[in-house]
Short mmCIF file of C-alpha atoms in Angstrom, two decimals:
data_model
loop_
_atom_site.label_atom_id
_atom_site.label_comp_id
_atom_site.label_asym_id
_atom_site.label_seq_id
_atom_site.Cartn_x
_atom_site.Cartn_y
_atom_site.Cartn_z
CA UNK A 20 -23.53 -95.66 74.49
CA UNK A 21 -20.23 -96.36 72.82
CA UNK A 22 -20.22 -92.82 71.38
CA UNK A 23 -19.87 -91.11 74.67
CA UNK A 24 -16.53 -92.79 74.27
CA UNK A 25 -13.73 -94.93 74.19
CA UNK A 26 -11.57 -95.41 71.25
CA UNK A 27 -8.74 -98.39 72.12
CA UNK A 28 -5.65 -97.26 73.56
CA UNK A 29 -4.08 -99.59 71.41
CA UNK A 30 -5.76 -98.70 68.46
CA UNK A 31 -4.91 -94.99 69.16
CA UNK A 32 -0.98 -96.10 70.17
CA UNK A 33 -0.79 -98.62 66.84
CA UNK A 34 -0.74 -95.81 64.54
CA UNK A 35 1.69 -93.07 66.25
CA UNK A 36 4.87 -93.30 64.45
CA UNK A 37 2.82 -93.73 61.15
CA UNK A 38 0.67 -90.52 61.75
CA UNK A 39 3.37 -88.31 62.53
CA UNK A 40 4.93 -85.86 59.56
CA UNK A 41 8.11 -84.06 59.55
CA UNK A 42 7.64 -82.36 56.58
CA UNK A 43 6.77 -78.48 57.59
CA UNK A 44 9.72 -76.08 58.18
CA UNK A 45 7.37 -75.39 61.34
CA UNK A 46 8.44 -78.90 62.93
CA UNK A 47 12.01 -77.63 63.76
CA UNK A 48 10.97 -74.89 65.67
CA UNK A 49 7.34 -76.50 67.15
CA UNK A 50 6.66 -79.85 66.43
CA UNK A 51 3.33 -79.73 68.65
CA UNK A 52 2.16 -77.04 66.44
CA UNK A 53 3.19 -78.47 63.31
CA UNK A 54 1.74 -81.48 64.27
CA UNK A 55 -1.09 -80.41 65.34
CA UNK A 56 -1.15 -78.24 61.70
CA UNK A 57 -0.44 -81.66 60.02
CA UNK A 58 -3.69 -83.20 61.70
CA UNK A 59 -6.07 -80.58 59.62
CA UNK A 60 -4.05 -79.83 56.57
CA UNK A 61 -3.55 -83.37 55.88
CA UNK A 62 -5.18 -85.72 58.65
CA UNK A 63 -9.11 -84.72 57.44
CA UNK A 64 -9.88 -82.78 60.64
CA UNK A 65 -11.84 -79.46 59.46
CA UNK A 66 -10.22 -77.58 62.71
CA UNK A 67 -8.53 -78.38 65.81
CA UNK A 68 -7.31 -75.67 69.37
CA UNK A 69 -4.87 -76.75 71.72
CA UNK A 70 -3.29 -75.29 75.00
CA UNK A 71 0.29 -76.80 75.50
CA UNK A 72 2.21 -76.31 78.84
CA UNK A 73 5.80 -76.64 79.45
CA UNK A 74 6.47 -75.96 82.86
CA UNK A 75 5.17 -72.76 83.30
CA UNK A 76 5.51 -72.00 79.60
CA UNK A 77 1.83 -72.04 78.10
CA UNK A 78 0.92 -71.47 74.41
CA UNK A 79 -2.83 -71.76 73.00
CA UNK A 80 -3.58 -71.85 69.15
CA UNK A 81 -6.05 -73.13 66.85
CA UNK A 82 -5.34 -74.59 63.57
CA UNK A 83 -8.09 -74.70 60.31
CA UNK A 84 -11.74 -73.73 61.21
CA UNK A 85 -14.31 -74.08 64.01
CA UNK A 86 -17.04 -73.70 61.25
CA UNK A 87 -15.73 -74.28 57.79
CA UNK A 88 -19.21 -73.06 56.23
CA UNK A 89 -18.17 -69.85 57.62
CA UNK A 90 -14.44 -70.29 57.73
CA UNK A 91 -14.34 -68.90 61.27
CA UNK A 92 -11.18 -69.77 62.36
CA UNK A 93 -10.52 -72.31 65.19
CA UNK A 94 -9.06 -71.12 68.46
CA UNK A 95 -8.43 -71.91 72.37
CA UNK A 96 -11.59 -69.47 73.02
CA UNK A 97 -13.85 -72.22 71.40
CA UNK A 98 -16.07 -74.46 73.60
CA UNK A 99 -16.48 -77.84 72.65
CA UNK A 100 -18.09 -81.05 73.99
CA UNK A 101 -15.58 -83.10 76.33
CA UNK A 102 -17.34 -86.23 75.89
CA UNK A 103 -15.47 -89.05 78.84
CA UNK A 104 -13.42 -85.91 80.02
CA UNK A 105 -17.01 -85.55 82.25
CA UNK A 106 -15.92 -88.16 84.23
CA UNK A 107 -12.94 -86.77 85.99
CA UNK A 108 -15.22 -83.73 87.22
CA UNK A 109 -17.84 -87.16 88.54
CA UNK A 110 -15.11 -88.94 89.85
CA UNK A 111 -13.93 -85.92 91.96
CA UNK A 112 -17.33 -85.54 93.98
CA UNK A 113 -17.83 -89.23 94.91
CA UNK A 114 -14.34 -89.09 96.02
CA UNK A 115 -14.67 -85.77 97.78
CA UNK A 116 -17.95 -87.32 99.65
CA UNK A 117 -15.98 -90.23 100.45
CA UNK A 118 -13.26 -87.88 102.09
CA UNK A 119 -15.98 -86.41 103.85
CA UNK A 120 -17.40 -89.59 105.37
CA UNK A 121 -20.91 -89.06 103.39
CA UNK A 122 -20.32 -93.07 101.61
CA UNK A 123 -17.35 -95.29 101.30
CA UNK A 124 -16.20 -96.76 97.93
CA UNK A 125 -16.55 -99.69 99.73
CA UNK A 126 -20.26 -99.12 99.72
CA UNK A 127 -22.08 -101.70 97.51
CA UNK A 128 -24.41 -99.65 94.82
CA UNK A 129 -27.46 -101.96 96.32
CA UNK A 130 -27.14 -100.13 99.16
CA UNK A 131 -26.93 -96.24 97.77
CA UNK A 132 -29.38 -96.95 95.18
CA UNK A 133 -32.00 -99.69 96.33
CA UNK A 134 -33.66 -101.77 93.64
CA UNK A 135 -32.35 -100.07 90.14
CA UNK A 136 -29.34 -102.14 89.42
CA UNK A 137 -31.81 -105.32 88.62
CA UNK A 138 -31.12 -107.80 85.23
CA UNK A 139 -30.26 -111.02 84.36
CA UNK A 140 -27.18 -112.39 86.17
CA UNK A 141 -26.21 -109.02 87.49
CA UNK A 142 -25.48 -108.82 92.01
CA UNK A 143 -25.83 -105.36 92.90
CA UNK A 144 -24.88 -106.15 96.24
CA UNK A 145 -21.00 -107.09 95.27
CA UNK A 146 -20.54 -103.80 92.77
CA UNK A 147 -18.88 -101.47 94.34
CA UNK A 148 -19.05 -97.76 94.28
CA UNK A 149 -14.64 -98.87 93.22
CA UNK A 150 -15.70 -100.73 90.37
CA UNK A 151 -17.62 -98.02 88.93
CA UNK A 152 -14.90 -95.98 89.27
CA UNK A 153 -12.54 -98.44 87.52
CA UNK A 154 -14.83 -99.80 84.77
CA UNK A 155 -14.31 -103.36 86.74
CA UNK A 156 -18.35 -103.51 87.81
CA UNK A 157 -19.45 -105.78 84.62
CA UNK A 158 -22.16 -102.86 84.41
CA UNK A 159 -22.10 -102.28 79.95
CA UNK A 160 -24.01 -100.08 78.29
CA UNK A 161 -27.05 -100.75 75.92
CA UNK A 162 -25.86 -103.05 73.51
CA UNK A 163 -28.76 -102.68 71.46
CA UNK A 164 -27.37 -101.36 68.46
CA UNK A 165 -30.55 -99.39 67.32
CA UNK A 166 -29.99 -97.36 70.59
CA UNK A 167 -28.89 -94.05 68.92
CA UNK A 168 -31.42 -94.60 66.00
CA UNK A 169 -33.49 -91.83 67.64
CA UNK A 170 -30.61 -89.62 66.42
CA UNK A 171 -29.42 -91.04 63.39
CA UNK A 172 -31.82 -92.81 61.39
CA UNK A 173 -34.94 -90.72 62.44
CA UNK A 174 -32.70 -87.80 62.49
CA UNK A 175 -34.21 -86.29 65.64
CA UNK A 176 -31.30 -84.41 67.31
CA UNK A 177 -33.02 -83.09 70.47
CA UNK A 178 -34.26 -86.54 71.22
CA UNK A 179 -34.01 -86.74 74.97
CA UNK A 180 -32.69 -90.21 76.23
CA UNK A 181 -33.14 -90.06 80.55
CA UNK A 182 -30.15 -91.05 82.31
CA UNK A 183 -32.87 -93.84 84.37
CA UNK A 184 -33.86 -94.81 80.90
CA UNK A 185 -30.39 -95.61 79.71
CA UNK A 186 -29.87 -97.41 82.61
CA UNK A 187 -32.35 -99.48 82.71
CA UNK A 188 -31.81 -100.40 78.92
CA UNK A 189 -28.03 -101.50 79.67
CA UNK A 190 -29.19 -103.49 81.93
CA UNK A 191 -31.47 -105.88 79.67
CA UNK A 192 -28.48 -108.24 78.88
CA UNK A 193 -26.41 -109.89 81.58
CA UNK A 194 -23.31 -108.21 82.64
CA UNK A 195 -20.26 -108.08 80.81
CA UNK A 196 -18.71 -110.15 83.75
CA UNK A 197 -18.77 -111.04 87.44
CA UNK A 198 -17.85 -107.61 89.86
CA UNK A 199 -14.24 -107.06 90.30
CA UNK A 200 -12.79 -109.67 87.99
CA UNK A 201 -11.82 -107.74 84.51
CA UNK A 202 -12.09 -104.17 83.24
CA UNK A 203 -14.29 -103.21 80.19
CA UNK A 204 -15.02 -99.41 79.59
CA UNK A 205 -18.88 -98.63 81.30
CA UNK A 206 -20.52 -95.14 80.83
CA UNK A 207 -23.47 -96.73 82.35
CA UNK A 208 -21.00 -97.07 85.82
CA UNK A 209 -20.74 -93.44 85.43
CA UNK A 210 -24.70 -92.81 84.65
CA UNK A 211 -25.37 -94.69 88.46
CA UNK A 212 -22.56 -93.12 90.29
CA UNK A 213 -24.77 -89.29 88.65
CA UNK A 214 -27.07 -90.92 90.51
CA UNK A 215 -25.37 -91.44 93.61
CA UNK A 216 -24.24 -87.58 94.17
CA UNK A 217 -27.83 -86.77 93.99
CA UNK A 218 -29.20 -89.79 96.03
CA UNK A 219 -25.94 -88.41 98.86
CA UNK A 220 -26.22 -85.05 98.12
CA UNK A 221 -30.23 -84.33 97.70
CA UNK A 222 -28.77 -82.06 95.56
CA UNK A 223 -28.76 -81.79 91.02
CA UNK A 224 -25.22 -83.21 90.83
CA UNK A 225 -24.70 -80.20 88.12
CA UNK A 226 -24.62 -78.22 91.31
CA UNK A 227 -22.55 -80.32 93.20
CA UNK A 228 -19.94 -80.03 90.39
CA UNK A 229 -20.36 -76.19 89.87
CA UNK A 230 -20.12 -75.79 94.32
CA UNK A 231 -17.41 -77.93 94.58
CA UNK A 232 -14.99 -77.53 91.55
CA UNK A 233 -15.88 -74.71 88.27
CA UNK A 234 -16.53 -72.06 91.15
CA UNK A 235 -13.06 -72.38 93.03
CA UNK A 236 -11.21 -72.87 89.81
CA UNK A 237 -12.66 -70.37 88.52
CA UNK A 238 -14.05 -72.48 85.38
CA UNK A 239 -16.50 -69.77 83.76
CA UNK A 240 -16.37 -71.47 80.72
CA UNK A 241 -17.19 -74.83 81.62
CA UNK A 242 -21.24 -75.92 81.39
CA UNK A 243 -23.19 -79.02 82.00
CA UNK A 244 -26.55 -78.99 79.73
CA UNK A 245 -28.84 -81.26 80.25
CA UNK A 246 -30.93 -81.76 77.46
CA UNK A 247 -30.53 -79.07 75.41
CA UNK A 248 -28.97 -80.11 72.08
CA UNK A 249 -27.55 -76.56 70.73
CA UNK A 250 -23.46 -75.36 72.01
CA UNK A 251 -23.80 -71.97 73.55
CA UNK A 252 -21.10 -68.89 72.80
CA UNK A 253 -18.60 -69.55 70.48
CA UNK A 254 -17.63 -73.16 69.81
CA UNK A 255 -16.42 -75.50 67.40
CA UNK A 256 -18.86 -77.31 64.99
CA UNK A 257 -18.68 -81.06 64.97
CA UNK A 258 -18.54 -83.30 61.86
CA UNK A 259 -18.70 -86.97 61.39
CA UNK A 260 -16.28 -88.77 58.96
CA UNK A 261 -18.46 -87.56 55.54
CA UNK A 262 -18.84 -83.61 56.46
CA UNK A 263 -21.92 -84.05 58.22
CA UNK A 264 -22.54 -81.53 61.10
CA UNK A 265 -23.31 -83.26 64.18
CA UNK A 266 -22.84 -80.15 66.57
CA UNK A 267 -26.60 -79.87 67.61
CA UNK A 268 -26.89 -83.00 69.28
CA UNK A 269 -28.66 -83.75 72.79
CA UNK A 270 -26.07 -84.42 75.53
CA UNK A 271 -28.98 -86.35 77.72
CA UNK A 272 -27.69 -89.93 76.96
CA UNK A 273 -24.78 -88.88 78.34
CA UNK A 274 -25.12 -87.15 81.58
CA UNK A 275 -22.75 -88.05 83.84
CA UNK A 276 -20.82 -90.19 81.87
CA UNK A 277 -19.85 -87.28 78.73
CA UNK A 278 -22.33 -84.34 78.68
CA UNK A 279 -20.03 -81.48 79.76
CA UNK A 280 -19.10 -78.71 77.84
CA UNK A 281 -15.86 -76.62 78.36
CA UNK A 282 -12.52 -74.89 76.67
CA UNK A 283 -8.89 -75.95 76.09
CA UNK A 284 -8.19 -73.89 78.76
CA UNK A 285 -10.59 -74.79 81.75
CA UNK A 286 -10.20 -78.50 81.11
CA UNK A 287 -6.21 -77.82 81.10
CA UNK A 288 -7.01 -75.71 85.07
CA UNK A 289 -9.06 -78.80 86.21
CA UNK A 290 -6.42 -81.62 85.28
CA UNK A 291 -4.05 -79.31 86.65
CA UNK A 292 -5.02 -79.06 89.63
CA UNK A 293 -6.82 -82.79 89.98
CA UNK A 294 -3.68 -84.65 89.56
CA UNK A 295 -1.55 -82.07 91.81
CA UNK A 296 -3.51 -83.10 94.66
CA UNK A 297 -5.47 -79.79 95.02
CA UNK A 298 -8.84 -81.06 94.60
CA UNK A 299 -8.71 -84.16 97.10
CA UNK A 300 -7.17 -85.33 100.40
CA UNK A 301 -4.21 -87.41 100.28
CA UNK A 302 -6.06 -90.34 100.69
CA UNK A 303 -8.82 -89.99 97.91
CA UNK A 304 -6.06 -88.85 95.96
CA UNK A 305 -4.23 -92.47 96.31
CA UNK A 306 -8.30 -93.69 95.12
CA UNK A 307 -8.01 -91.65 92.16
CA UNK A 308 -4.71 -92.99 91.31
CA UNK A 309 -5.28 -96.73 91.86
CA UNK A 310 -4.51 -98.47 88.65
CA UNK A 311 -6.23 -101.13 87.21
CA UNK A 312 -5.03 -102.48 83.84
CA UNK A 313 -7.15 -102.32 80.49
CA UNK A 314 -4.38 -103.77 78.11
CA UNK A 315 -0.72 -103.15 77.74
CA UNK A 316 -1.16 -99.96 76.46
CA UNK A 317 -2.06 -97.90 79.94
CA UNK A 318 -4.90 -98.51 82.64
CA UNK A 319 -7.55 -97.11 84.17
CA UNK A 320 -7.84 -95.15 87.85
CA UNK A 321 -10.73 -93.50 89.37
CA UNK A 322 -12.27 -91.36 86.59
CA UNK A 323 -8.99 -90.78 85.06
CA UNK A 324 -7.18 -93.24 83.17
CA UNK A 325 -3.17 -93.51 81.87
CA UNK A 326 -1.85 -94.23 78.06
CA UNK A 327 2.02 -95.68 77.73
CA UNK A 328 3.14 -93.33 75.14
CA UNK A 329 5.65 -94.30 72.69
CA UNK A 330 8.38 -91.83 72.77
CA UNK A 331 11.91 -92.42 71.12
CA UNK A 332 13.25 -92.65 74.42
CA UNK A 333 11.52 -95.88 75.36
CA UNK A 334 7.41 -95.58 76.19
CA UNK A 335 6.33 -92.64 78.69
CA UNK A 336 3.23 -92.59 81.43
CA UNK A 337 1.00 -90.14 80.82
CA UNK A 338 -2.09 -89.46 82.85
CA UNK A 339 -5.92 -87.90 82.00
CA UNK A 340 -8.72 -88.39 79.97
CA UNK A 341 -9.98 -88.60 76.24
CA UNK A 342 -13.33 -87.66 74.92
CA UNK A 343 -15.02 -88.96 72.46
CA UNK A 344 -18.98 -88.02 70.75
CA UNK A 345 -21.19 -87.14 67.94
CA UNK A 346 -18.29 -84.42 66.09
CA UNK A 347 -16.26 -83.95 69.09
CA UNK A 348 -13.03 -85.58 70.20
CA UNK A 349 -10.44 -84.46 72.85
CA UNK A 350 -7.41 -85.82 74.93
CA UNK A 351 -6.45 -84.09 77.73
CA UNK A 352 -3.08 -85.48 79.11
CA UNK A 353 -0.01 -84.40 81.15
CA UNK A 354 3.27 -86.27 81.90
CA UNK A 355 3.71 -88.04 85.21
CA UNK A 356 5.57 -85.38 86.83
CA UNK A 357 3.15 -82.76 85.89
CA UNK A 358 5.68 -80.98 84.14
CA UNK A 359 3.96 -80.96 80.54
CA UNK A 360 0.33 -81.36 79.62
CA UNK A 361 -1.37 -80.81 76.38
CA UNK A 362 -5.61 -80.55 75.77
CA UNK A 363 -6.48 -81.05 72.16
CA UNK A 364 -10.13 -80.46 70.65
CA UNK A 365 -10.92 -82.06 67.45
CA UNK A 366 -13.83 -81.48 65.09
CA UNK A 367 -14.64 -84.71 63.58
CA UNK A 368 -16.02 -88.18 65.05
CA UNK A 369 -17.82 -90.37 63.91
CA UNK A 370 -20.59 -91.63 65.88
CA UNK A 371 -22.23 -94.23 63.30
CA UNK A 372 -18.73 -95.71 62.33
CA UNK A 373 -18.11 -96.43 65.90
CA UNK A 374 -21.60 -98.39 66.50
CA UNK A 375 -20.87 -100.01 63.59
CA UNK A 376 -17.65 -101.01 65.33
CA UNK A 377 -15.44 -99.01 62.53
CA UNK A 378 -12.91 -96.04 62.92
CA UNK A 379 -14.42 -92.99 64.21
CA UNK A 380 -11.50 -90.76 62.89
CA UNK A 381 -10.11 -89.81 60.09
CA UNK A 382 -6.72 -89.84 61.82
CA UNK A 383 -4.85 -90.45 65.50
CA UNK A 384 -4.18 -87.60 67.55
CA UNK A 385 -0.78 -89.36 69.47
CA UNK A 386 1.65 -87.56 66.87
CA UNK A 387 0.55 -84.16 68.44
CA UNK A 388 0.31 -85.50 72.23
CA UNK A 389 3.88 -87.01 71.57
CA UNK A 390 4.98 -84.36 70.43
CA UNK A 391 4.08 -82.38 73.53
CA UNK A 392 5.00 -84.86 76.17
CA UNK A 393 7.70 -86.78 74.55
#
C-alpha cells in the first residue's frame, strides 16, 4: 500500500532550493504563482490548482490542464483524489469519540476489534488506538510487492481490494517493530482504526465523516467512494511519470487510509478549521497535536503530521497532510500560527516507480509551498 502514500520528508525537503526558479517576470509580483507555473511549464506536471491564504487574503488558480487530451484547463473547481489527506478527516472521529467517552486512545485494538490483528510476532493487546494514530504500532502494510499487480500488470482498474482483505495481507509478515518503540508510516493503522468507527459507531464510517464534519463545514464537494473507480463532476485526470492516465482507478485499497475525494477549496475549510481547534475539544486537540518524530525533517501527530521547511530565514514548522496515489498528489499545509496555508493538487504520480522504491514525481512541490509559507 505504499501508493496511498508517503513520499520522505527528506526526500521532498533535499531538493527545495534546487527546484525553485526565479526566472518569470511573474516571481516579483507572486512567487507562489510563478512557482507553482514553473512546476507545469518546466517541472513535467501536465496541470496543477491551488488555493493560497494570507490572512484573510485568499487567491485560487490553476496552472496547465486538468485533461491535456482535451486541454481543459486546470482550476480550484477541479476534484481530485487526496490520497493520506483521508486521514485527518479519520483521525478527527476517533478523536471526537474519544472526547465523547465512546473509547479511549488508551484502548488496546485487541479489545475494539477482537481476533483480527493476528500474525507472526505481532501483540494486539499492547497497540494502541495512539499508535495508530502516530504510525508507532509496528502495524506495515502488505509488503508483497505483487500487491497492486491486480491494477498494473493485469490492468484491471476496478479491481476491488476489501479493506479486511488488505488487512489481513499486511499482516502475513511480522511487524515492522515492537508497539510504541519507533515510527514507520502504516496505512494499514488507518485501515483498522475505519474499522473501529464502525465497530463504535454501528454506523458506515462514510457517514460518520459526512454527520460529523462535510455537513457542518459545509464540504459539498468532498466524497468518499468506495469502490467505484471513475472521479465524478469535473476533476483533474491523473498521470503516472510516462503520460499514462491513471484517473480511473479503484479507491477500495485505500479506504480509510486515502480514498477521499475533494477540492482545493474544501480540503483548505477542513484544515482550517481542524488545526484552529473548531473540530475538537481542547483536550483531543492536545491528541491531535502530540508529536512524535519521523526524522529530522518534521514528525508525525494524530492524523496530521509537520514538515521543517527550509525558508531563508532559518527552517519554519508547518503543519497538515500530503497525499499521494495512482496520478494524484497533494500537500495541504499552513504555518504554525495559522496565518498562511496553501493546498496544492498535482496531476502526476507514479504508482509503479514508488513500489519499485523509485521517484514517484517528476519534480518536488516545496518551491511552491515555500513560497507560500516562507
Amino acid at each position: 500500500m505504499r501508493g496511498s502514500g508517503k513520499l520522505a520528508a527528506g526526500v521532498l525537503a533535499g531538493v527545495l532550493l534546487t527546484g525553485a526558479s526565479a526566472g518569470t517576470a511573474a516571481a516579483a509580483g507572486d512567487p507562489v504563482r510563478a512557482a507553482v507555473g514553473d512546476l507545469v511549464a518546466e517541472g513535467g506536471f501536465p496541470g496543477a490548482v491551488a488555493f493560497v491564504r494570507n490572512g484573510e487574503a485568499v487567491s485560487r488558480f490553476g496552472a496547465g490542464y486538468a485533461n491535456p487530451a482535451t486541454r481543459e484547463a486546470a482550476g480550484p473547481h477541479h476534484r481530485f483524489r487526496i490520497a493520506s489527506n483521508t486521514k485527518a478527516f479519520v483521525a478527527t472521529v476517533v478523536l471526537q469519540l474519544a472526547g465523547e467517552g465512546a473509547l479511549s486512545l488508551d484502548d488496546s485494538i485487541e479489545r475494539r476489534l477482537p481476533g483480527v490483528v493476528r500474525g507472526p510476532g505481532y501483540e494486539p493487546g499492547k497497540i494502541t488506538l495512539r499508535m495508530l494514530l502516530n504510525h508507532t504500532s509496528g502495524v506495515h502494510d502488505p509488503l508483497d510487492p505483487h500487491f497492486f499487480d491486480p491494477y498494473l500488470v493485469r490492468g484491471n482498474r476496478a479491481y476491488v481490494y476489501p479493506p479486511s482483505e488488505v488487512i489481513r495481507r499486511s499482516l502475513i509478515d511480522p511487524p515492522s517493530f515492537a508497539p510504541g518503540t519507533e515510527t514507520d508510516y502504516s496505512n494499514t493503522g488507518y485501515l483498522l482504526l475505519g474499522k473501529v468507527i464502525e465497530k463504535v459507531t454501528h454506523n458506515d464510517v462514510r457517514e460518520e465523516i459526512q454527520r460529523r464534519i462535510l455537513d457542518p463545514l459545509g464540504l459539498g464537494r468532498t466524497s468518499f467512494p468506495l469502490r467505484s473507480p471513475f472521479l465524478r463532476g469535473p476533476h483533474l485526470h491523473g498521470y503516472d511519470l510516462s503520460g499514462q492516465d491513471m484517473t480511473v482507478f479503484s479507491p477500495s485499497y485505500d479506504w480509510t487510509a486515502g480514498a477521499m475525494v475533494s477540492t482545493v477549496d474544501d480540503l483548505a475549510t477542513f484544515h482550517r478549521a481542524l488545526l484552529a481547534g473548531h473540530l475538537l475539544e481542547p483536550a483531543q486537540q492536545a491528541e491531535l497535536e502530540r508529536l512524535v518524530p519521523s526524522g529530522e525533517f518534521g514528525a508525525y501527530g494524530a492524523g496530521v503530521e509537520t514538515l521543517n521547511l527550509p525558508c531563508p530565514g532559518g527552517p519554519k514548522t508547518v503543519w497538515g497532510n500530503t497525499g499521494a496515489g495512482p496520478g494524484f498528489y497533494s500537500v495541504s499545509m499552513s504555518t504554525e500560527d495559522g496565518s498562511k496555508q496553501i493546498v496544492l493538487a498535482l496531476n502526476v504520480y507514479d504508482l509503479a516507480k514508488d513500489v519499485a522504491h523509485e521517484n514517484p514525481l517528476p519534480r518536488s512541490s516545496l518551491p511552491a509551498v515555500a513560497a507560500a509559507l516562507c
